[in-house]
Amino acid sequence: MEIVELSKLLNKMGAQLSTGREDFRNPNGVYMKAMNFRRFDLAYKAEGKKGLERDGRLEGDIWTAFAGNEVLLSLTASSIRANVDAGLPIGPAPEAEETFEAEEGRVLTRVHLSRERNRKLVEQKKLAAIKGAGKLACEVCSFDFEAAYGEHGAGFIEAHHLKPVHTLLPGHKTKLDDLALLCSNCHRMVHARRPWLTVQQLKERLVKL
Ligand SMILES: [Zn+2]
Ligand SMILES: [Zn+2]
């Protein structure tokens, strides 16, 4: 029965993603996928069963990320469920081709990106930074668009949402403290590989040229 429930949820997501496939994750497909994952399950293998072999490293990566961490798995699943139920935009963000998907998946990547593009909030964040430091500088590398490009760069900087994506639930409002101000290079670098780096981790990797 859980298989049927999951199939319903995935079909709803499929419709929102407009895969245009009638058989997108039907109960049979969900069962097969579960068996694909089973091949990594040592407890299952110990019973002398094998699971279904299949190519594709993605399943292995997903298994490694979540198998030992039920809390993360359950938070991620509830967050995806809640965002799908709320009818929020999911699927690849058209403008984010070079953004590597979050470990927790495409749905929550999209939620992350839409939160850091909340104009009103980003403007407030910038104003607060200008009031505090007198300028807009990248929190990782200190790049200041206005210092580099003059008037043309005045007021420009990107915002990055700091909360882990599996905690992004539809009702929760983004606060100013949830955002960091980053230059475009550093923001790309945060998202350039899986798992995404924290601002602190990127700072530690930054080599002064
Ligand atoms: Zn930077
Ligand atoms: Zn970001």
mmCIF file of C-alpha atoms and ligand atoms in Angstrom:
data_model
loop_
_atom_site.group_PDB
_atom_site.id
_atom_site.type_symbol
_atom_site.label_atom_id
_atom_site.label_comp_id
_atom_site.label_asym_id
_atom_site.label_seq_id
_atom_site.Cartn_x
_atom_site.Cartn_y
_atom_site.Cartn_z
ATOM 1 C CA MET A 1 0.000 0.000 0.000
ATOM 2 C CA GLU A 2 2.869 2.380 0.734
ATOM 3 C CA ILE A 3 3.987 1.776 -2.814
ATOM 4 C CA VAL A 4 0.607 2.948 -4.123
ATOM 5 C CA GLU A 5 0.657 6.052 -1.891
ATOM 6 C CA LEU A 6 4.159 6.940 -3.052
ATOM 7 C CA SER A 7 3.147 6.376 -6.634
ATOM 8 C CA LYS A 8 0.286 8.882 -6.179
ATOM 9 C CA LEU A 9 2.620 11.517 -4.763
ATOM 10 C CA LEU A 10 5.150 10.995 -7.540
ATOM 11 C CA ASN A 11 2.443 11.233 -10.157
ATOM 12 C CA LYS A 12 1.332 14.525 -8.702
ATOM 13 C CA MET A 13 4.937 15.706 -8.927
ATOM 14 C CA GLY A 14 5.106 14.330 -12.455
ATOM 15 C CA ALA A 15 2.094 16.425 -13.421
ATOM 16 C CA GLN A 16 3.693 19.525 -11.896
ATOM 17 C CA LEU A 17 6.907 18.752 -13.736
ATOM 18 C CA SER A 18 4.836 18.073 -16.846
ATOM 19 C CA THR A 19 6.793 15.017 -17.850
ATOM 20 C CA GLY A 20 3.969 14.270 -20.256
ATOM 21 C CA ARG A 21 4.235 10.583 -19.423
ATOM 22 C CA GLU A 22 1.117 8.694 -18.468
ATOM 23 C CA ASP A 23 3.110 5.902 -16.839
ATOM 24 C CA PHE A 24 5.359 8.197 -14.812
ATOM 25 C CA ARG A 25 6.105 6.253 -11.637
ATOM 26 C CA ASN A 26 3.138 3.920 -11.642
ATOM 27 C CA PRO A 27 3.019 1.482 -8.682
ATOM 28 C CA ASN A 28 4.967 -1.066 -10.676
ATOM 29 C CA GLY A 29 7.702 1.455 -11.426
ATOM 30 C CA VAL A 30 7.881 2.502 -7.780
ATOM 31 C CA TYR A 31 8.281 -1.119 -6.740
ATOM 32 C CA MET A 32 11.073 -1.639 -9.271
ATOM 33 C CA LYS A 33 12.822 1.493 -8.061
ATOM 34 C CA ALA A 34 12.586 0.304 -4.462
ATOM 35 C CA MET A 35 14.180 -2.967 -5.551
ATOM 36 C CA ASN A 36 16.930 -1.045 -7.353
ATOM 37 C CA PHE A 37 17.754 0.606 -4.045
ATOM 38 C CA ARG A 38 17.607 -2.708 -2.236
ATOM 39 C CA ARG A 39 20.755 -3.866 -3.973
ATOM 40 C CA PHE A 40 22.739 -1.513 -1.739
ATOM 41 C CA ASP A 41 21.008 -2.708 1.415
ATOM 42 C CA LEU A 42 23.430 -4.897 3.355
ATOM 43 C CA ALA A 43 20.750 -6.090 5.779
ATOM 44 C CA TYR A 44 18.699 -7.270 2.825
ATOM 45 C CA LYS A 45 21.689 -8.926 1.225
ATOM 46 C CA ALA A 46 22.471 -10.686 4.472
ATOM 47 C CA GLU A 47 19.183 -12.531 4.059
ATOM 48 C CA GLY A 48 20.617 -13.922 0.862
ATOM 49 C CA LYS A 49 18.496 -11.671 -1.366
ATOM 50 C CA LYS A 50 19.954 -9.470 -4.025
ATOM 51 C CA GLY A 51 17.736 -6.623 -5.137
ATOM 52 C CA LEU A 52 17.693 -5.494 -8.733
ATOM 53 C CA GLU A 53 20.914 -4.672 -10.525
ATOM 54 C CA ARG A 54 20.839 -1.608 -12.648
ATOM 55 C CA ASP A 55 23.285 0.878 -14.109
ATOM 56 C CA GLY A 56 23.418 4.407 -12.905
ATOM 57 C CA ARG A 57 25.483 5.916 -10.150
ATOM 58 C CA LEU A 58 22.732 8.228 -8.965
ATOM 59 C CA GLU A 59 20.973 5.531 -6.951
ATOM 60 C CA GLY A 60 24.238 4.641 -5.227
ATOM 61 C CA ASP A 61 24.891 8.287 -4.393
ATOM 62 C CA ILE A 62 21.408 8.709 -2.985
ATOM 63 C CA TRP A 63 21.728 5.553 -0.937
ATOM 64 C CA THR A 64 25.066 6.668 0.482
ATOM 65 C CA ALA A 65 23.694 10.087 1.390
ATOM 66 C CA PHE A 66 20.585 8.870 3.193
ATOM 67 C CA ALA A 67 20.857 5.223 4.261
ATOM 68 C CA GLY A 68 22.718 5.980 7.469
ATOM 69 C CA ASN A 69 20.752 9.094 8.330
ATOM 70 C CA GLU A 70 17.091 8.477 8.921
ATOM 71 C CA VAL A 71 16.525 11.914 10.401
ATOM 72 C CA LEU A 72 17.833 13.634 7.280
ATOM 73 C CA LEU A 73 15.873 11.249 5.090
ATOM 74 C CA SER A 74 12.633 11.868 6.904
ATOM 75 C CA LEU A 75 13.079 15.674 7.006
ATOM 76 C CA THR A 76 13.906 15.694 3.312
ATOM 77 C CA ALA A 77 10.888 13.584 2.451
ATOM 78 C CA SER A 78 8.501 15.754 4.506
ATOM 79 C CA SER A 79 9.906 18.917 3.029
ATOM 80 C CA ILE A 80 9.528 17.632 -0.538
ATOM 81 C CA ARG A 81 6.010 16.404 0.248
ATOM 82 C CA ALA A 82 5.001 19.725 1.811
ATOM 83 C CA ASN A 83 6.362 21.789 -1.060
ATOM 84 C CA VAL A 84 4.661 19.588 -3.644
ATOM 85 C CA ASP A 85 1.394 19.730 -1.701
ATOM 86 C CA ALA A 86 1.642 23.516 -1.506
ATOM 87 C CA GLY A 87 1.883 23.537 -5.305
ATOM 88 C CA LEU A 88 5.143 25.483 -5.268
ATOM 89 C CA PRO A 89 7.217 25.503 -8.445
ATOM 90 C CA ILE A 90 9.344 22.394 -8.655
ATOM 91 C CA GLY A 91 11.640 20.930 -11.265
ATOM 92 C CA PRO A 92 14.742 22.421 -12.807
ATOM 93 C CA ALA A 93 14.973 26.176 -12.459
ATOM 94 C CA PRO A 94 15.334 27.402 -16.040
ATOM 95 C CA GLU A 95 17.972 29.987 -15.190
ATOM 96 C CA ALA A 96 20.089 27.695 -13.040
ATOM 97 C CA GLU A 97 21.690 25.323 -15.502
ATOM 98 C CA GLU A 98 25.084 25.515 -13.894
ATOM 99 C CA THR A 99 23.754 25.088 -10.408
ATOM 100 C CA PHE A 100 24.449 21.613 -9.160
ATOM 101 C CA GLU A 101 21.393 20.067 -7.619
ATOM 102 C CA ALA A 102 21.229 19.809 -3.836
ATOM 103 C CA GLU A 103 21.802 16.394 -2.384
ATOM 104 C CA GLU A 104 18.186 16.463 -1.300
ATOM 105 C CA GLY A 105 17.105 16.816 -4.895
ATOM 106 C CA ARG A 106 15.679 18.995 -7.572
ATOM 107 C CA VAL A 107 12.455 19.958 -5.828
ATOM 108 C CA LEU A 108 14.263 21.493 -2.899
ATOM 109 C CA THR A 109 16.938 23.058 -5.118
ATOM 110 C CA ARG A 110 14.167 25.012 -6.787
ATOM 111 C CA VAL A 111 12.722 26.042 -3.431
ATOM 112 C CA HIS A 112 16.188 27.223 -2.327
ATOM 113 C CA LEU A 113 16.651 29.318 -5.465
ATOM 114 C CA SER A 114 13.221 30.895 -5.311
ATOM 115 C CA ARG A 115 13.778 31.872 -1.676
ATOM 116 C CA GLU A 116 17.017 33.652 -2.372
ATOM 117 C CA ARG A 117 15.341 35.567 -5.186
ATOM 118 C CA ASN A 118 12.714 37.050 -2.934
ATOM 119 C CA ARG A 119 13.215 40.626 -4.129
ATOM 120 C CA LYS A 120 11.766 42.461 -1.199
ATOM 121 C CA LEU A 121 13.784 40.491 1.300
ATOM 122 C CA VAL A 122 17.000 40.732 -0.710
ATOM 123 C CA GLU A 123 16.561 44.515 -0.912
ATOM 124 C CA GLN A 124 16.101 44.648 2.866
ATOM 125 C CA LYS A 125 19.198 42.535 3.336
ATOM 126 C CA LYS A 126 21.237 44.842 1.109
ATOM 127 C CA LEU A 127 19.971 47.917 2.926
ATOM 128 C CA ALA A 128 20.930 46.392 6.258
ATOM 129 C CA ALA A 129 24.427 45.622 4.933
ATOM 130 C CA ILE A 130 24.890 49.150 3.615
ATOM 131 C CA LYS A 131 23.717 50.588 6.922
ATOM 132 C CA GLY A 132 26.104 48.344 8.820
ATOM 133 C CA ALA A 133 29.268 48.264 6.709
ATOM 134 C CA GLY A 134 28.649 51.219 4.420
ATOM 135 C CA LYS A 135 29.029 48.993 1.342
ATOM 136 C CA LEU A 136 27.946 45.730 -0.276
ATOM 137 C CA ALA A 137 30.786 43.250 -0.080
ATOM 138 C CA CYS A 138 30.843 39.488 -0.666
ATOM 139 C CA GLU A 139 30.827 37.658 2.659
ATOM 140 C CA VAL A 140 33.367 35.154 1.347
ATOM 141 C CA CYS A 141 35.888 37.101 -0.752
ATOM 142 C CA SER A 142 34.939 40.715 0.037
ATOM 143 C CA PHE A 143 34.426 41.529 -3.641
ATOM 144 C CA ASP A 144 32.588 44.842 -3.965
ATOM 145 C CA PHE A 145 30.847 45.366 -7.300
ATOM 146 C CA GLU A 146 30.746 49.134 -6.928
ATOM 147 C CA ALA A 147 34.449 49.341 -6.085
ATOM 148 C CA ALA A 148 35.246 47.196 -9.150
ATOM 149 C CA TYR A 149 32.789 48.547 -11.716
ATOM 150 C CA GLY A 150 31.916 51.971 -10.360
ATOM 151 C CA GLU A 151 28.400 53.291 -10.762
ATOM 152 C CA HIS A 152 27.484 50.338 -13.007
ATOM 153 C CA GLY A 153 28.045 47.870 -10.180
ATOM 154 C CA ALA A 154 26.430 49.951 -7.441
ATOM 155 C CA GLY A 155 23.835 48.013 -5.470
ATOM 156 C CA PHE A 156 24.640 44.677 -7.116
ATOM 157 C CA ILE A 157 25.255 41.491 -5.138
ATOM 158 C CA GLU A 158 23.587 38.078 -4.897
ATOM 159 C CA ALA A 159 21.809 36.547 -1.941
ATOM 160 C CA HIS A 160 22.317 32.958 -0.836
ATOM 161 C CA HIS A 161 19.939 31.123 1.482
ATOM 162 C CA LEU A 162 21.813 29.592 4.404
ATOM 163 C CA LYS A 163 19.276 27.113 5.807
ATOM 164 C CA PRO A 164 19.702 23.477 4.741
ATOM 165 C CA VAL A 165 17.246 22.734 1.934
ATOM 166 C CA HIS A 166 15.504 19.913 3.804
ATOM 167 C CA THR A 167 14.303 22.458 6.366
ATOM 168 C CA LEU A 168 12.550 24.641 3.793
ATOM 169 C CA LEU A 169 8.870 24.183 4.527
ATOM 170 C CA PRO A 170 6.217 26.190 2.711
ATOM 171 C CA GLY A 171 4.891 28.135 5.742
ATOM 172 C CA HIS A 172 8.289 29.233 7.049
ATOM 173 C CA LYS A 173 9.216 32.770 6.184
ATOM 174 C CA THR A 174 12.763 33.572 5.169
ATOM 175 C CA LYS A 175 14.411 35.961 7.629
ATOM 176 C CA LEU A 176 17.208 38.434 6.958
ATOM 177 C CA ASP A 177 19.607 36.241 8.937
ATOM 178 C CA ASP A 178 18.831 33.299 6.642
ATOM 179 C CA LEU A 179 20.527 35.118 3.768
ATOM 180 C CA ALA A 180 24.208 35.720 3.060
ATOM 181 C CA LEU A 181 25.395 38.250 0.488
ATOM 182 C CA LEU A 182 27.796 36.730 -2.029
ATOM 183 C CA CYS A 183 29.402 37.833 -5.270
ATOM 184 C CA SER A 184 28.348 35.850 -8.333
ATOM 185 C CA ASN A 185 31.550 33.793 -8.382
ATOM 186 C CA CYS A 186 31.308 32.719 -4.770
ATOM 187 C CA HIS A 187 27.601 31.971 -5.089
ATOM 188 C CA ARG A 188 28.325 29.732 -8.084
ATOM 189 C CA MET A 189 31.101 28.022 -6.183
ATOM 190 C CA VAL A 190 28.806 27.248 -3.250
ATOM 191 C CA HIS A 191 26.438 25.485 -5.656
ATOM 192 C CA ALA A 192 29.026 24.056 -8.035
ATOM 193 C CA ARG A 193 29.270 20.568 -6.543
ATOM 194 C CA ARG A 194 27.320 18.209 -4.418
ATOM 195 C CA PRO A 195 27.108 18.542 -1.461
ATOM 196 C CA TRP A 196 26.828 22.330 -1.524
ATOM 197 C CA LEU A 197 29.452 24.086 0.549
ATOM 198 C CA THR A 198 28.624 26.272 3.488
ATOM 199 C CA VAL A 199 29.805 29.874 3.378
ATOM 200 C CA GLN A 200 32.424 28.990 5.994
ATOM 201 C CA GLN A 201 33.690 26.009 3.973
ATOM 202 C CA LEU A 202 34.046 28.167 0.873
ATOM 203 C CA LYS A 203 35.944 30.774 2.886
ATOM 204 C CA GLU A 204 38.378 28.078 3.983
ATOM 205 C CA ARG A 205 38.948 27.060 0.366
ATOM 206 C CA LEU A 206 39.498 30.557 -0.908
ATOM 207 C CA VAL A 207 43.075 31.112 -2.005
ATOM 208 C CA LYS A 208 44.082 34.730 -2.171
ATOM 209 C CA LEU A 209 45.413 35.499 -5.641
HETATM 210 ZN ZN ZN B 1 32.909 36.423 -3.473
HETATM 211 ZN ZN ZN B 2 22.249 29.852 -3.141
#
